[in-house]
Short mmCIF file of C-alpha atoms and ligand atoms in Angstrom, two decimals:
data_model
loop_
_atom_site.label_atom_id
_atom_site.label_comp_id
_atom_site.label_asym_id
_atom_site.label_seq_id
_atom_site.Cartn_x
_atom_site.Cartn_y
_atom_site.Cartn_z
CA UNK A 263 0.63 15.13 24.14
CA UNK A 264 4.18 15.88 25.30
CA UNK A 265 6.53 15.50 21.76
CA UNK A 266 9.10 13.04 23.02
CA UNK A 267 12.59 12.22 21.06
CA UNK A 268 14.85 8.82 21.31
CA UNK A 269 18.20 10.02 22.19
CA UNK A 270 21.14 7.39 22.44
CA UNK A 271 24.09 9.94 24.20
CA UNK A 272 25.92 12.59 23.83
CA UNK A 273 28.52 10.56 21.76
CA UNK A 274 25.52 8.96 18.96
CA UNK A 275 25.86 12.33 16.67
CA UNK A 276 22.84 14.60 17.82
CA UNK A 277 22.62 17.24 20.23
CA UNK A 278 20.94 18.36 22.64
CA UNK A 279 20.51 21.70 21.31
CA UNK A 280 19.63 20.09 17.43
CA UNK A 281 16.39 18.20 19.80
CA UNK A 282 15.19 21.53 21.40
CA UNK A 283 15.39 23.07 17.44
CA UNK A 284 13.65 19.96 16.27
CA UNK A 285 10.64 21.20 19.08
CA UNK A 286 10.67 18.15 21.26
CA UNK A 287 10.40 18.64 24.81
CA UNK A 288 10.96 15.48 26.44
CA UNK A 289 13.86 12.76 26.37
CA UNK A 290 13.56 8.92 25.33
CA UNK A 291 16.27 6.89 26.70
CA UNK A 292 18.22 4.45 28.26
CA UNK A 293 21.65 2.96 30.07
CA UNK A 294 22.25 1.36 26.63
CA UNK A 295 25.55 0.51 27.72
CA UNK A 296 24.26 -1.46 31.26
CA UNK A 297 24.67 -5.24 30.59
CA UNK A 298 21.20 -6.83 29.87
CA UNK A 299 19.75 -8.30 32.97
CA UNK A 300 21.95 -6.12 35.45
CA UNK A 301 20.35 -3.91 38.10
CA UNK A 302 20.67 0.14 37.27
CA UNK A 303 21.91 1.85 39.82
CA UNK A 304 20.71 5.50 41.31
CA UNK A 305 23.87 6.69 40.96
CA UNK A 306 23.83 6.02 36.97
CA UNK A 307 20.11 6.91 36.11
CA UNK A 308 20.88 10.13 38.14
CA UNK A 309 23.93 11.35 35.89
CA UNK A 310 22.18 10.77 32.80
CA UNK A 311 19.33 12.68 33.91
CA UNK A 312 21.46 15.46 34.91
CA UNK A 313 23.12 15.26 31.35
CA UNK A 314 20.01 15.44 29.86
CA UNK A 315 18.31 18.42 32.40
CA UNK A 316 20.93 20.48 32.87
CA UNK A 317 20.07 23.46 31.38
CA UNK A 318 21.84 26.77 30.52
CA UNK A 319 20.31 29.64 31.22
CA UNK A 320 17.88 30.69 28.35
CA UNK A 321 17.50 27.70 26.84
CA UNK A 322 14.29 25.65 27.03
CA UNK A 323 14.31 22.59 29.39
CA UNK A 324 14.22 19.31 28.25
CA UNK A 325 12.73 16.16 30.78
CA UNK A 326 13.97 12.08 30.58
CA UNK A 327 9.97 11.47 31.02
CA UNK A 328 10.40 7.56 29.54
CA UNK A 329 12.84 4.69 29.69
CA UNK A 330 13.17 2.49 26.36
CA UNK A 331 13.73 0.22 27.40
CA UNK A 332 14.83 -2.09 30.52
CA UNK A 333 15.64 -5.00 28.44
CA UNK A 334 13.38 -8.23 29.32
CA UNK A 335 16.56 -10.66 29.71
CA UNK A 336 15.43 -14.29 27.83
CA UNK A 337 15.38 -16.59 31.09
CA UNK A 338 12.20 -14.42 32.26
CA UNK A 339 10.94 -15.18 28.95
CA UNK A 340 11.89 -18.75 28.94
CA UNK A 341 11.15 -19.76 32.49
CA UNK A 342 8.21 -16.65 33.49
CA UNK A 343 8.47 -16.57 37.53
CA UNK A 344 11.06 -18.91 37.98
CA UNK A 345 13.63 -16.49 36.65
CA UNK A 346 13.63 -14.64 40.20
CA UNK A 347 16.75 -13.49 40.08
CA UNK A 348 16.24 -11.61 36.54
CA UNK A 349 13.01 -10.30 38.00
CA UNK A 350 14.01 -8.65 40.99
CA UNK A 351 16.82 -6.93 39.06
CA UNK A 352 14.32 -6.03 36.54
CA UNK A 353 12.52 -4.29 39.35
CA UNK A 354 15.61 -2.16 41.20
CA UNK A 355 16.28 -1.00 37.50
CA UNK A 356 12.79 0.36 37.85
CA UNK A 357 13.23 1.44 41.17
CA UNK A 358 15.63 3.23 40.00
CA UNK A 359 14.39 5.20 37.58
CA UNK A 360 11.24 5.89 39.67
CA UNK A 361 13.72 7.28 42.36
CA UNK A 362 14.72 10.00 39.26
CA UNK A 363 10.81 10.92 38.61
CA UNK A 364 10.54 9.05 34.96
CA UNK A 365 7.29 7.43 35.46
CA UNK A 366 6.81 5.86 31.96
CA UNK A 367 8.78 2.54 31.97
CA UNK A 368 8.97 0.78 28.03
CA UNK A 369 10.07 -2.42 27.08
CA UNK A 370 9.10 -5.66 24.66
CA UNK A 371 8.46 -9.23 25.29
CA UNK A 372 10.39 -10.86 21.76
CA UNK A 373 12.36 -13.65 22.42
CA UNK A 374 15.65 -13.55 21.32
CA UNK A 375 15.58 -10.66 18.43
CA UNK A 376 14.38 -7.31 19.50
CA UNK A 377 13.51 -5.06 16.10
CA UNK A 378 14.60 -7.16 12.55
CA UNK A 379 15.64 -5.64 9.14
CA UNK A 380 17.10 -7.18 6.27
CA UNK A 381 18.03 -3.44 4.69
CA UNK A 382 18.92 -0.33 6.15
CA UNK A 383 19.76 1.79 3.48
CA UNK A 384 16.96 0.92 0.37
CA UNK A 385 16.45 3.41 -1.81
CA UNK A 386 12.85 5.02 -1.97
CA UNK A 387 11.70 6.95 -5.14
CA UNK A 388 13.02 10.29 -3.67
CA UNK A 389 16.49 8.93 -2.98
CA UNK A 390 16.19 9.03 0.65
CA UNK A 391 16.68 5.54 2.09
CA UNK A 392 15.24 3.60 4.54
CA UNK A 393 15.18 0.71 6.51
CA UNK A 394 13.77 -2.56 5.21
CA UNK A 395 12.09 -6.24 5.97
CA UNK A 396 12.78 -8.28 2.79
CA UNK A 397 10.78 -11.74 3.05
CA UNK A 398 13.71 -13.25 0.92
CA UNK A 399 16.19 -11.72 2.28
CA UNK A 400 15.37 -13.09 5.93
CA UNK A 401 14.69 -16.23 4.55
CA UNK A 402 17.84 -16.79 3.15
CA UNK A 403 19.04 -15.84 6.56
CA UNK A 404 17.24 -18.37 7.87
CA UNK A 405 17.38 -21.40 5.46
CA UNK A 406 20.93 -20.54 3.99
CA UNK A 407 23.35 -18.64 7.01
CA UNK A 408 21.32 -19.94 10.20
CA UNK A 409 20.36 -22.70 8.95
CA UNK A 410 17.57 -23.22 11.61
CA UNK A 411 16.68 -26.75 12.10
CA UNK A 412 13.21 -27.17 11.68
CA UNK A 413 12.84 -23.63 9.32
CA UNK A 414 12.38 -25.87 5.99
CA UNK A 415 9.19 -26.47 7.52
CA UNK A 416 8.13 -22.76 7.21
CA UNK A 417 8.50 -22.91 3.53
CA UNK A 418 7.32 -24.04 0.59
CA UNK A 419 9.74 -25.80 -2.04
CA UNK A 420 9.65 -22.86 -4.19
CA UNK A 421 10.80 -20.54 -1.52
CA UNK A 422 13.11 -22.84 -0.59
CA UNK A 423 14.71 -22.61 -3.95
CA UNK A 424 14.42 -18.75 -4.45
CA UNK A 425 16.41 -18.55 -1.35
CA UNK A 426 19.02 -20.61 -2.21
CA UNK A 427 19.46 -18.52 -5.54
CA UNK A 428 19.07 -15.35 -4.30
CA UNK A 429 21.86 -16.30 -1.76
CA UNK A 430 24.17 -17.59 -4.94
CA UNK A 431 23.56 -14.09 -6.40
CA UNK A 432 24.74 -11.92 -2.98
CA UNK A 433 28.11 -10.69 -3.08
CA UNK A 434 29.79 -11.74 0.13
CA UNK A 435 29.79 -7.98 1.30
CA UNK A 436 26.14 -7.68 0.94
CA UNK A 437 25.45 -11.86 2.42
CA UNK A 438 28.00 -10.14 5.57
CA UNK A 439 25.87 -7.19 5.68
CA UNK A 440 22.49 -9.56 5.91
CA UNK A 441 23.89 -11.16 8.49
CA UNK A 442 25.07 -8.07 10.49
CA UNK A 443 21.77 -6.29 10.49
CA UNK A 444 19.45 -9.20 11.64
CA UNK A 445 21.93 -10.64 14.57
CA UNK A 446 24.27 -7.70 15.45
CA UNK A 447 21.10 -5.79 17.55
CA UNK A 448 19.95 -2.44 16.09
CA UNK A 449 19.93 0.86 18.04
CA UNK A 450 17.95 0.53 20.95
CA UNK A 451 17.53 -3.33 21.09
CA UNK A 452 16.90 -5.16 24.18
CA UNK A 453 18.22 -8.45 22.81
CA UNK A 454 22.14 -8.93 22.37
CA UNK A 455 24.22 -8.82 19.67
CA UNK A 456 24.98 -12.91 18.58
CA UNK A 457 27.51 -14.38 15.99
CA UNK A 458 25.78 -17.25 14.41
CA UNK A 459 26.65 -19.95 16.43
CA UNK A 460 25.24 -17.91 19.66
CA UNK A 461 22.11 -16.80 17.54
CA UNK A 462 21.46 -21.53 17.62
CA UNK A 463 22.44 -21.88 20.74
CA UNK A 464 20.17 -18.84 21.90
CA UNK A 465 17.24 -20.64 19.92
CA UNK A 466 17.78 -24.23 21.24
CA UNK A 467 16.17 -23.51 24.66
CA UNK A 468 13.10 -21.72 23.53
CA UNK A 469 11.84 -25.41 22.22
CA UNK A 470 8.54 -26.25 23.65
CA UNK A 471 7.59 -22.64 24.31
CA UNK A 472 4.67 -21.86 22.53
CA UNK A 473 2.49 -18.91 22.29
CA UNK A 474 0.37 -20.35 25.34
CA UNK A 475 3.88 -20.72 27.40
CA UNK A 476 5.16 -17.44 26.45
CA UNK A 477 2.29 -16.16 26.77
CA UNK A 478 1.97 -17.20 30.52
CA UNK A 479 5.58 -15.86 31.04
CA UNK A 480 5.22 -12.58 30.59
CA UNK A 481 1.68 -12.73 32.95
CA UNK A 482 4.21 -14.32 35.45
CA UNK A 483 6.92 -11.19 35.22
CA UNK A 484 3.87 -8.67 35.62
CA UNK A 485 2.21 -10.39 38.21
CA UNK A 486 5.51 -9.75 40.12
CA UNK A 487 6.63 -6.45 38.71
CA UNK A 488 2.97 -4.26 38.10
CA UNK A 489 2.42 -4.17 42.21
CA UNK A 490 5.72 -2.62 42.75
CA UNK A 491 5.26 -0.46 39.69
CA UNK A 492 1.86 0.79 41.12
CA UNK A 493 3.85 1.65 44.23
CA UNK A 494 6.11 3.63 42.72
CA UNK A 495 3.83 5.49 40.41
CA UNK A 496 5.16 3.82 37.28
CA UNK A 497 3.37 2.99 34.16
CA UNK A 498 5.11 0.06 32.09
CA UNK A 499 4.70 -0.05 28.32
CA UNK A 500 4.39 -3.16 26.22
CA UNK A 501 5.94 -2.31 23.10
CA UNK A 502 4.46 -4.68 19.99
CA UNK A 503 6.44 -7.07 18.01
CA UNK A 504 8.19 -6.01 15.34
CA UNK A 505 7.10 -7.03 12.54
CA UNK A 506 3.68 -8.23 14.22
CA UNK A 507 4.65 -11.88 13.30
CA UNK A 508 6.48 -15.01 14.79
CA UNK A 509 10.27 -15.19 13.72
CA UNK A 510 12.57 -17.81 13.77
CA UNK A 511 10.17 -20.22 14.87
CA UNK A 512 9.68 -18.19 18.04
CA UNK A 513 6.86 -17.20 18.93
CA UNK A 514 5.45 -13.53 19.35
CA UNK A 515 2.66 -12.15 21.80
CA UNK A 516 2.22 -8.83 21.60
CA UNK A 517 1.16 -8.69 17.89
CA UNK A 518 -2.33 -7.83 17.98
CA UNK A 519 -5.36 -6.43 19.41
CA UNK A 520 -6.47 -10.07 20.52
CA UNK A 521 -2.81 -10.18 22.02
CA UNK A 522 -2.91 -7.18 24.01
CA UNK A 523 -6.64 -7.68 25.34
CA UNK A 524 -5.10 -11.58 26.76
CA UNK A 525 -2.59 -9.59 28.94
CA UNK A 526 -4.66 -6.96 29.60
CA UNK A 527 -7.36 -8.86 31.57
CA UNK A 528 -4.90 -11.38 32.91
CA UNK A 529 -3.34 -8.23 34.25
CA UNK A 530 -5.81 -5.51 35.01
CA UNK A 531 -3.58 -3.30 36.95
CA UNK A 532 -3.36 0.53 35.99
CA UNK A 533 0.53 0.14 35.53
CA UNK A 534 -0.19 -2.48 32.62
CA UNK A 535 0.20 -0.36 29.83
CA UNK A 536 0.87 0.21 26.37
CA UNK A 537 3.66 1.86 24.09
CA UNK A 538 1.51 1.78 20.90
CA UNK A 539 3.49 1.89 17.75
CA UNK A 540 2.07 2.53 14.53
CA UNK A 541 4.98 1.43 12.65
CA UNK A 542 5.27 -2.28 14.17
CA UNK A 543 1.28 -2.68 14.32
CA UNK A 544 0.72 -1.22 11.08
CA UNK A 545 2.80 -4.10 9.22
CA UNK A 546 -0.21 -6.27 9.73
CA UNK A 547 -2.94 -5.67 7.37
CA UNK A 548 -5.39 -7.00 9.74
CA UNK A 549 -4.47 -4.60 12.20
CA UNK A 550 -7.01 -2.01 12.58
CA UNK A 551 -4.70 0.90 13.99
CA UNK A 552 -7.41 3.36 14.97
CA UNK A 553 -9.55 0.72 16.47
CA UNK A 554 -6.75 -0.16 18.31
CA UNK A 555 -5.97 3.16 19.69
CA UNK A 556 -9.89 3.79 21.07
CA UNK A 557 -9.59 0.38 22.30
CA UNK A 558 -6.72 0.21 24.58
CA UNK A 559 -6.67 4.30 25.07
CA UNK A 560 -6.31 4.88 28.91
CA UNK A 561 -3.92 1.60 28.76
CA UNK A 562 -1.91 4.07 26.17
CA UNK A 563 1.04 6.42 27.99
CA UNK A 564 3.66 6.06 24.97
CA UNK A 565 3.55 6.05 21.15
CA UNK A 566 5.80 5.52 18.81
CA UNK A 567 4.34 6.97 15.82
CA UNK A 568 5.79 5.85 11.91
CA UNK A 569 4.36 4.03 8.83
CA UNK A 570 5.72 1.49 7.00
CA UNK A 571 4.27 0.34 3.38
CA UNK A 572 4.39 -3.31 2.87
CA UNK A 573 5.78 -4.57 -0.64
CA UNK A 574 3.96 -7.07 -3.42
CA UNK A 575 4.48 -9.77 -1.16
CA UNK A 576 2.66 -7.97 1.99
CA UNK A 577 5.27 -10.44 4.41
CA UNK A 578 7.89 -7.34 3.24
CA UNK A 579 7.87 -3.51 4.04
CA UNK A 580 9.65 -0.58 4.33
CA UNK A 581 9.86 2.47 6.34
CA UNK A 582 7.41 5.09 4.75
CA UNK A 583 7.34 8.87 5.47
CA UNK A 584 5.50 9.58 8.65
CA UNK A 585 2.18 10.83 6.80
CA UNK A 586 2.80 8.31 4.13
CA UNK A 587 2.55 4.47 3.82
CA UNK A 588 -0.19 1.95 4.98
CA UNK A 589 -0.97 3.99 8.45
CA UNK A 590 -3.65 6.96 8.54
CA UNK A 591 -1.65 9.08 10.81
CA UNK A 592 -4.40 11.67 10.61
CA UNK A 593 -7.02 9.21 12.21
CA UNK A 594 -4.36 7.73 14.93
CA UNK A 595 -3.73 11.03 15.88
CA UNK A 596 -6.88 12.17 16.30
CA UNK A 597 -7.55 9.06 18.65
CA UNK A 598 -4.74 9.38 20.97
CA UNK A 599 -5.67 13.61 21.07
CA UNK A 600 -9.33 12.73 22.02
CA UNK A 601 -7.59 10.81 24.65
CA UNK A 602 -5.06 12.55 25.94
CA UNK A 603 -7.91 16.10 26.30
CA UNK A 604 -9.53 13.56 29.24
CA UNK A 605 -6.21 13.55 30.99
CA UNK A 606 -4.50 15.65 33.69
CA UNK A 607 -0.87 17.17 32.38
CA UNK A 608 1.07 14.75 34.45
CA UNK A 609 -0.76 11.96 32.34
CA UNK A 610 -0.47 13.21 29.11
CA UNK A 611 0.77 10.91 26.48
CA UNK A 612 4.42 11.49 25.23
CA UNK A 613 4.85 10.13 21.78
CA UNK A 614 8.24 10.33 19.88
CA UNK A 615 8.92 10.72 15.79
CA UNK A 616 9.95 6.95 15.24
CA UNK A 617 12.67 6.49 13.04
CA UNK A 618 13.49 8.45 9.79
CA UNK A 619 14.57 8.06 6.57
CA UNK A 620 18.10 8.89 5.88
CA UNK A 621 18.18 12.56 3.59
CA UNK A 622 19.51 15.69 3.18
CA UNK A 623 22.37 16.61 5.74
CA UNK A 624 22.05 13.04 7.05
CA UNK A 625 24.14 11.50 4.40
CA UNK A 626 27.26 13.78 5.45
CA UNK A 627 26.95 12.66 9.17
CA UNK A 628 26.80 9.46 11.37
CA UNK A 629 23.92 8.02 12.94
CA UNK A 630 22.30 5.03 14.28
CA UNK A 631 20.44 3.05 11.65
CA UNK A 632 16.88 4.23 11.98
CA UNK A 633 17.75 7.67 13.97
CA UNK A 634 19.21 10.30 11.57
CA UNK A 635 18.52 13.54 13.15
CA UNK A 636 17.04 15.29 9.49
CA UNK A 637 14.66 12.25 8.61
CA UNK A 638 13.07 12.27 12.44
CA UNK A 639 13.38 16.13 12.17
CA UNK A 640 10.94 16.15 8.97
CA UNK A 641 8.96 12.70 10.75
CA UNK A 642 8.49 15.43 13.89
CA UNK A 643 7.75 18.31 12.03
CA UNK A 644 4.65 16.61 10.22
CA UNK A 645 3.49 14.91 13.48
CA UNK A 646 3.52 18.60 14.81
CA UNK A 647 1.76 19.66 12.12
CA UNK A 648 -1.23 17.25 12.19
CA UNK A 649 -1.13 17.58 15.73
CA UNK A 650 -1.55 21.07 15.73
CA UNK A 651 -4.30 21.48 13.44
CA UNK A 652 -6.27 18.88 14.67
C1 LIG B 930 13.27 0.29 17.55
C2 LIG B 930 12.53 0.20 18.77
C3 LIG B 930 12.70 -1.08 19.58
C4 LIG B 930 11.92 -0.89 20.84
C5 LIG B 930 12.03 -1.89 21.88
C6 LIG B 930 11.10 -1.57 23.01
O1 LIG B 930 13.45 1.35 17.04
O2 LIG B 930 11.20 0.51 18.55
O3 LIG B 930 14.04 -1.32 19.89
O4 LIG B 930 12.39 0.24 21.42
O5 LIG B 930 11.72 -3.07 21.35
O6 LIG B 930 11.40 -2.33 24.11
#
């Protein structure tokens, strides 16, 4: 497997040098800063990649081998086919990047949220910190600051009530910081940033899209976009929802085995892939990660590889230490190695250290929530380890 490592720019606090000392070889990235739903140029994809492969003499070469992520803009999510327009631009970003030799193409099907925590910074029992889903946290999002119509539905009385209490208890600081981490888009996110009167109107349109509709919409956008990705050599990678579960009334496809199987044989096409991620899967008890991994193998050209421990009420996790948690890294590992010894080098599987918890040096230095370069550095290092004694 190639050891791959999400880097957000030179200006985003880690170096290129501090990813060669971490031992990755190979570059995850993105134009983060091109507008959702705009076509990348050549010109851009090629300076970045010269950033990022210019090397100086003696040092070891690094390679952009995957994009995450060309965002999925919500009209090909609302309207499938019909959002030509959003396709085809979809497609020259891809061209694009195929024209610069990346071959592994990620990105996510969620409707109007990318990635959602409540918490970035709770305190584990070593007093690193990590990033959080708190049920009642996110519900008094929902019920008390969103105020969804319709979200009453999705909760008992009693919950009801607990959020409206735990909301009277929140300092405004920490009820502004709620609010910033679920609709202000963390690092990487394909989905924009919203106040709360953009997050309702974003959600207004999506009614009368179900699962089924959704469901048929993203069929729709491969149907269009695998055939040129075939052509150009491309593998793209359906990253799962995260967490595995419908938010905001939305609904959420990519969740599950039985999900992934659906768009897999609407869809056979080599260039239908998979980014498997441990850490979104694993929040699902019901998810059987290793199974999963044999399952969809060939399908499998990126992982993102993290655990996550849910809480006493299961609906809430946190970010675990890579070996630790509810995922048997061990066992996933040794799924996606038996896999990747079948394939040629060009095919091997890059996987990257997903997120870290904050510690050590990473206290004294910026970062983007989830990516502090000591957390993923120790996250790496264990990978590496399992990897190489298996
Ligand atoms: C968070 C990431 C997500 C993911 C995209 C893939 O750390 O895993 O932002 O990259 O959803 O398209």
């Amino acid at each position: 497997m190639r050891h791959g490592w999400p880097w957000f720019g030179p200006d985003a606090g880690v170096a290129l040098d501090e990813v060669r000392q971490a031992g990755a070889t190979d570059i995850v990235t993105a134009l983060h800063e091109a507008p959702i739903g705009t076509a990348w140029t050549d010109a851009a994809v090629a300076e970045r990649k010269n950033l990022i492969e210019t090397t100086a003499p003696g040092r070891t070469p690094l390679t952009w081998s995957v994009v995450e992520s060309i965002p999925v803009p919500d009209a090909v999510k609302r309207q499938g086919r019909a959002a030509k327009a959003d396709i085809e631009a979809w497609i020259a970003s891809m061209q694009a990047v195929a024209k610069a030799d990346i071959k592994i193409i990620c990105y996510n099907f969620m409707p109007v949220v990318d990635w959602c925590r409540t918490e970035l910074d709770f305190e584990t029992a070593t007093g690193s910190t990590a990033m959080r889903f708190d049920q009642q946290k996110f519900a008094v999002f929902e019920l008390c600051i969103l105020r969804r119509p319709g979200a009453e539905r999705d909760y008992t009385p009693a919950e009801r009530q607990a959020a409206d209490s735990l909301l009277r208890s929140m300092s405004a600081q920490g009820t502004e910081a709620l609010i910033t981490n679920i609709a202000s888009a963390l690092p990487g996110s394909t989905t924009e940033p919203l106040t709360i009167p953009a997050f309702r109107d974003k959600l207004e349109p999506y009614g009368g899209i179900d699962a089924a509709r959704l469901r048929q919409h993203l069929i729709e956008f491969l149907e269009v976009a695998t055939p040129a990705a075939e052509a150009l050599g491309v593998t793209l990678t359906l990253h799962p929802d995260d967490p595995p579960r419908p938010l905001f009334g939305l609904p959420r496809i990519a969740s599950t085995a039985a999900d992934y199987d659906a768009i897999f044989t609407s869809v056979p096409s080599p260039a239908n892939g998979m980014c498997y991620c441990t850490g979104s899967l694993g929040v699902r008890a019901d998810n059987d990660l290793q199974a999963i991994a044999r399952r969809f193998a060939p399908r499998i050209a990126f992982a993102h590889l993290r655990s996550t421990k849910r809480e006493a009420d299961p609906r809430s996790f946190h970010e675990a230490a890579h070996l630790e948690g509810d995922v048997d890294m061990v066992s996933v590992l040794r799924e996606l190695l038996t896999e990747d010894r079948k394939r040629s080098p060009g095919r091997s599987i890059v996987f990257r250290p997903d997120h870290g918890q904050r510690m050590i040096g990473d206290f004294g230095r910026t970062s983007a929530p989830g990516y502090p370069v000591v957390g993923r550095l120790r996250g790496l290092a264990e990978l590496r380890g399992v990897i190489a004694a298996l």
